[in-house]
Amino acid sequence: GGPRMLLVGKGTRCGVLTSLRHHLRAGRAHCIEGPNVGARETHTIWRFCFDFYRHLPRITLFVQDDPQLQVLKRTLEQHAFSAVGWARTLEASFESRKVADPAAAATPWLPAGCGCVPVREPFGARSYGGYRPLHWWLASFLRPFANGSAAMPTALHWPAMAQFAMPRAAIRGRTRGWIELNVHLSEVPAPLARNIARLPGMSDDG
């Protein structure tokens, strides 16, 4: 029982993760090494959801390698430091969203107990650097935007700290084939990093 960790070292060797060595030795954490692909953490999340689709944990939580632990601690405090209580809150949040809004894909969702700090950012061709690819993705893969029944959003809500905190049912709300397609879309190497002159010792993020 208890939470388990899967560490994905994109351009980083698992052996350098000294702060988590005791978790690895105890079998509470596992590490995968691989290249840093174009969409970085986006690809990591899609890939996990695809690979573990039939064996998902009750709650899937993604953080970067520098998590703001006080944010997670504050969320756990709200549930008397009970991971089970936190899981129930996330599951209830997803179920209430489905009931309240059948066309939920067209509206932002901030899950209750997300373990995150929500950030609101304007979404427009002049205000958002990645507008074109994200606009294309929304119009291609989410029905309300594809059929024109919903206007494109003018703002994005994204979570700082816990980048992704979802109950099993929310992930399985999409088919495994749909998730696989997004794995392939996000695994293309970033062309700019490959073509720009690099300084010695530069990481894959360069």
GROMACS .gro file of C-alpha atoms in nm:
model
  206
    1GLY     CA    1   0.000   0.000   0.000
    2GLY     CA    2   0.087   0.368   0.000
    3PRO     CA    3   0.199   0.594  -0.281
    4ARG     CA    4   0.459   0.482  -0.533
    5MET     CA    5   0.681   0.695  -0.753
    6LEU     CA    6   0.784   0.657  -1.114
    7LEU     CA    7   1.078   0.883  -1.199
    8VAL     CA    8   1.139   0.971  -1.563
    9GLY     CA    9   1.491   1.097  -1.628
   10LYS     CA   10   1.477   1.282  -1.960
   11GLY     CA   11   1.839   1.344  -2.037
   12THR     CA   12   1.926   1.269  -1.672
   13ARG     CA   13   2.076   0.945  -1.542
   14CYS     CA   14   1.881   0.769  -1.269
   15GLY     CA   15   2.203   0.726  -1.072
   16VAL     CA   16   2.226   1.098  -0.994
   17LEU     CA   17   1.895   1.101  -0.803
   18THR     CA   18   2.069   1.063  -0.470
   19SER     CA   19   1.790   1.226  -0.265
   20LEU     CA   20   1.553   0.944  -0.364
   21ARG     CA   21   1.799   0.656  -0.338
   22HIS     CA   22   1.633   0.509  -0.027
   23HIS     CA   23   1.295   0.506  -0.205
   24LEU     CA   24   1.448   0.327  -0.504
   25ARG     CA   25   1.620   0.067  -0.286
   26ALA     CA   26   1.299   0.003  -0.089
   27GLY     CA   27   1.100  -0.053  -0.408
   28ARG     CA   28   0.877   0.251  -0.348
   29ALA     CA   29   1.017   0.426  -0.656
   30HIS     CA   30   1.125   0.318  -1.002
   31CYS     CA   31   1.325   0.514  -1.256
   32ILE     CA   32   1.320   0.522  -1.637
   33GLU     CA   33   1.591   0.692  -1.842
   34GLY     CA   34   1.530   0.837  -2.184
   35PRO     CA   35   1.587   1.133  -2.419
   36ASN     CA   36   1.415   1.468  -2.375
   37VAL     CA   37   1.159   1.476  -2.655
   38GLY     CA   38   0.985   1.777  -2.803
   39ALA     CA   39   0.691   1.817  -2.565
   40ARG     CA   40   0.885   1.724  -2.251
   41GLU     CA   41   0.649   1.674  -1.953
   42THR     CA   42   0.345   1.664  -2.184
   43HIS     CA   43   0.486   1.354  -2.350
   44THR     CA   44   0.570   1.202  -2.011
   45ILE     CA   45   0.209   1.237  -1.893
   46TRP     CA   46   0.056   1.101  -2.216
   47ARG     CA   47   0.302   0.811  -2.220
   48PHE     CA   48   0.225   0.712  -1.861
   49CYS     CA   49  -0.151   0.722  -1.922
   50PHE     CA   50  -0.108   0.504  -2.232
   51ASP     CA   51   0.134   0.249  -2.082
   52PHE     CA   52  -0.059   0.207  -1.756
   53TYR     CA   53  -0.411   0.260  -1.895
   54ARG     CA   54  -0.533  -0.082  -1.779
   55HIS     CA   55  -0.341  -0.069  -1.449
   56LEU     CA   56  -0.382   0.292  -1.338
   57PRO     CA   57  -0.350   0.381  -0.971
   58ARG     CA   58  -0.651   0.531  -0.799
   59ILE     CA   59  -0.496   0.878  -0.832
   60THR     CA   60  -0.219   0.984  -1.071
   61LEU     CA   61  -0.014   1.285  -0.963
   62PHE     CA   62   0.264   1.439  -1.174
   63VAL     CA   63   0.518   1.692  -1.048
   64GLN     CA   64   0.843   1.823  -1.192
   65ASP     CA   65   1.174   1.751  -1.025
   66ASP     CA   66   1.151   2.063  -0.805
   67PRO     CA   67   0.809   2.024  -0.640
   68GLN     CA   68   0.681   2.289  -0.403
   69LEU     CA   69   0.609   2.048  -0.122
   70GLN     CA   70   0.432   2.310   0.089
   71VAL     CA   71   0.151   2.317  -0.169
   72LEU     CA   72   0.101   1.942  -0.139
   73LYS     CA   73   0.127   1.965   0.239
   74ARG     CA   74  -0.145   2.232   0.249
   75THR     CA   75  -0.376   2.013   0.042
   76LEU     CA   76  -0.313   1.712   0.264
   77GLU     CA   77  -0.374   1.924   0.576
   78GLN     CA   78  -0.722   1.999   0.442
   79HIS     CA   79  -0.787   1.625   0.450
   80ALA     CA   80  -0.628   1.557   0.791
   81PHE     CA   81  -0.317   1.421   0.616
   82SER     CA   82  -0.526   1.140   0.470
   83ALA     CA   83  -0.433   1.028   0.119
   84VAL     CA   84  -0.761   0.835   0.109
   85GLY     CA   85  -0.959   1.152   0.187
   86TRP     CA   86  -0.769   1.341  -0.081
   87ALA     CA   87  -0.844   1.067  -0.335
   88ARG     CA   88  -1.215   1.076  -0.250
   89THR     CA   89  -1.224   1.453  -0.300
   90LEU     CA   90  -1.065   1.427  -0.645
   91GLU     CA   91  -1.301   1.148  -0.747
   92ALA     CA   92  -1.607   1.338  -0.625
   93SER     CA   93  -1.490   1.649  -0.811
   94PHE     CA   94  -1.472   1.454  -1.138
   95GLU     CA   95  -1.811   1.289  -1.087
   96SER     CA   96  -1.984   1.620  -1.009
   97ARG     CA   97  -1.831   1.777  -1.321
   98LYS     CA   98  -1.971   1.500  -1.541
   99VAL     CA   99  -2.320   1.544  -1.397
  100ALA     CA  100  -2.321   1.924  -1.404
  101ASP     CA  101  -2.172   1.976  -1.750
  102PRO     CA  102  -2.208   1.706  -2.019
  103ALA     CA  103  -2.005   1.928  -2.255
  104ALA     CA  104  -1.732   1.968  -1.995
  105ALA     CA  105  -1.451   1.960  -2.252
  106ALA     CA  106  -1.535   2.321  -2.342
  107THR     CA  107  -1.492   2.457  -1.991
  108PRO     CA  108  -1.189   2.484  -1.761
  109TRP     CA  109  -1.182   2.240  -1.471
  110LEU     CA  110  -0.994   2.294  -1.149
  111PRO     CA  111  -1.027   1.966  -0.957
  112ALA     CA  112  -1.102   2.005  -0.588
  113GLY     CA  113  -0.793   1.911  -0.388
  114CYS     CA  114  -0.564   1.935  -0.689
  115GLY     CA  115  -0.247   1.999  -0.485
  116CYS     CA  116  -0.172   2.290  -0.714
  117VAL     CA  117  -0.171   2.666  -0.750
  118PRO     CA  118  -0.395   2.765  -1.044
  119VAL     CA  119  -0.249   3.013  -1.291
  120ARG     CA  120  -0.465   3.206  -1.540
  121GLU     CA  121  -0.300   3.317  -1.862
  122PRO     CA  122  -0.445   3.507  -2.164
  123PHE     CA  123  -0.482   3.286  -2.471
  124GLY     CA  124  -0.450   3.472  -2.799
  125ALA     CA  125  -0.232   3.487  -3.109
  126ARG     CA  126  -0.046   3.793  -2.976
  127SER     CA  127  -0.039   3.704  -2.607
  128TYR     CA  128   0.048   3.332  -2.597
  129GLY     CA  129   0.369   3.195  -2.744
  130GLY     CA  130   0.235   2.848  -2.823
  131TYR     CA  131  -0.098   2.969  -2.959
  132ARG     CA  132  -0.090   2.806  -3.302
  133PRO     CA  133  -0.018   2.444  -3.202
  134LEU     CA  134  -0.253   2.457  -2.904
  135HIS     CA  135  -0.529   2.620  -3.110
  136TRP     CA  136  -0.488   2.340  -3.368
  137TRP     CA  137  -0.504   2.072  -3.097
  138LEU     CA  138  -0.820   2.215  -2.940
  139ALA     CA  139  -0.991   2.244  -3.278
  140SER     CA  140  -0.882   1.893  -3.382
  141PHE     CA  141  -0.945   1.681  -3.073
  142LEU     CA  142  -1.212   1.841  -2.853
  143ARG     CA  143  -1.561   1.816  -3.005
  144PRO     CA  144  -1.708   2.151  -2.884
  145PHE     CA  145  -1.427   2.341  -3.055
  146ALA     CA  146  -1.414   2.112  -3.359
  147ASN     CA  147  -1.785   2.153  -3.442
  148GLY     CA  148  -1.801   2.520  -3.350
  149SER     CA  149  -2.053   2.478  -3.067
  150ALA     CA  150  -1.812   2.652  -2.828
  151ALA     CA  151  -1.590   2.954  -2.887
  152MET     CA  152  -1.217   2.919  -2.841
  153PRO     CA  153  -1.112   3.014  -2.487
  154THR     CA  154  -0.958   3.355  -2.432
  155ALA     CA  155  -0.766   3.236  -2.126
  156LEU     CA  156  -0.593   2.919  -2.011
  157HIS     CA  157  -0.598   2.778  -1.659
  158TRP     CA  158  -0.299   2.563  -1.580
  159PRO     CA  159  -0.172   2.416  -1.254
  160ALA     CA  160   0.161   2.511  -1.102
  161MET     CA  161   0.319   2.246  -0.875
  162ALA     CA  162   0.095   1.941  -0.930
  163GLN     CA  163   0.081   1.961  -1.308
  164PHE     CA  164  -0.161   1.672  -1.334
  165ALA     CA  165  -0.375   1.524  -1.056
  166MET     CA  166  -0.647   1.297  -1.189
  167PRO     CA  167  -0.856   1.005  -1.064
  168ARG     CA  168  -0.853   0.685  -1.266
  169ALA     CA  169  -1.201   0.747  -1.412
  170ALA     CA  170  -1.101   1.086  -1.553
  171ILE     CA  171  -0.810   0.936  -1.750
  172ARG     CA  172  -1.024   0.650  -1.876
  173GLY     CA  173  -1.282   0.901  -1.994
  174ARG     CA  174  -1.074   0.894  -2.314
  175THR     CA  175  -0.997   0.577  -2.505
  176ARG     CA  176  -0.650   0.427  -2.501
  177GLY     CA  177  -0.629   0.484  -2.877
  178TRP     CA  178  -0.701   0.856  -2.833
  179ILE     CA  179  -0.427   0.878  -2.573
  180GLU     CA  180  -0.187   0.687  -2.799
  181LEU     CA  181  -0.241   0.941  -3.076
  182ASN     CA  182  -0.140   1.220  -2.840
  183VAL     CA  183   0.167   1.021  -2.732
  184HIS     CA  184   0.284   1.026  -3.094
  185LEU     CA  185   0.198   1.393  -3.141
  186SER     CA  186   0.408   1.489  -2.839
  187GLU     CA  187   0.710   1.264  -2.898
  188VAL     CA  188   0.849   1.450  -3.200
  189PRO     CA  189   1.193   1.594  -3.115
  190ALA     CA  190   1.208   1.972  -3.083
  191PRO     CA  191   1.373   2.091  -3.406
  192LEU     CA  192   1.505   2.417  -3.264
  193ALA     CA  193   1.715   2.253  -2.994
  194ARG     CA  194   1.873   2.027  -3.255
  195ASN     CA  195   1.961   2.308  -3.496
  196ILE     CA  196   2.088   2.575  -3.258
  197ALA     CA  197   2.457   2.579  -3.167
  198ARG     CA  198   2.501   2.441  -2.816
  199LEU     CA  199   2.755   2.534  -2.553
  200PRO     CA  200   2.956   2.251  -2.394
  201GLY     CA  201   2.760   2.089  -2.115
  202MET     CA  202   2.424   2.229  -2.224
  203SER     CA  203   2.126   2.011  -2.132
  204ASP     CA  204   1.859   1.885  -2.372
  205ASP     CA  205   1.644   2.179  -2.263
  206GLY     CA  206   1.885   2.419  -2.438
   0.00000   0.00000   0.00000
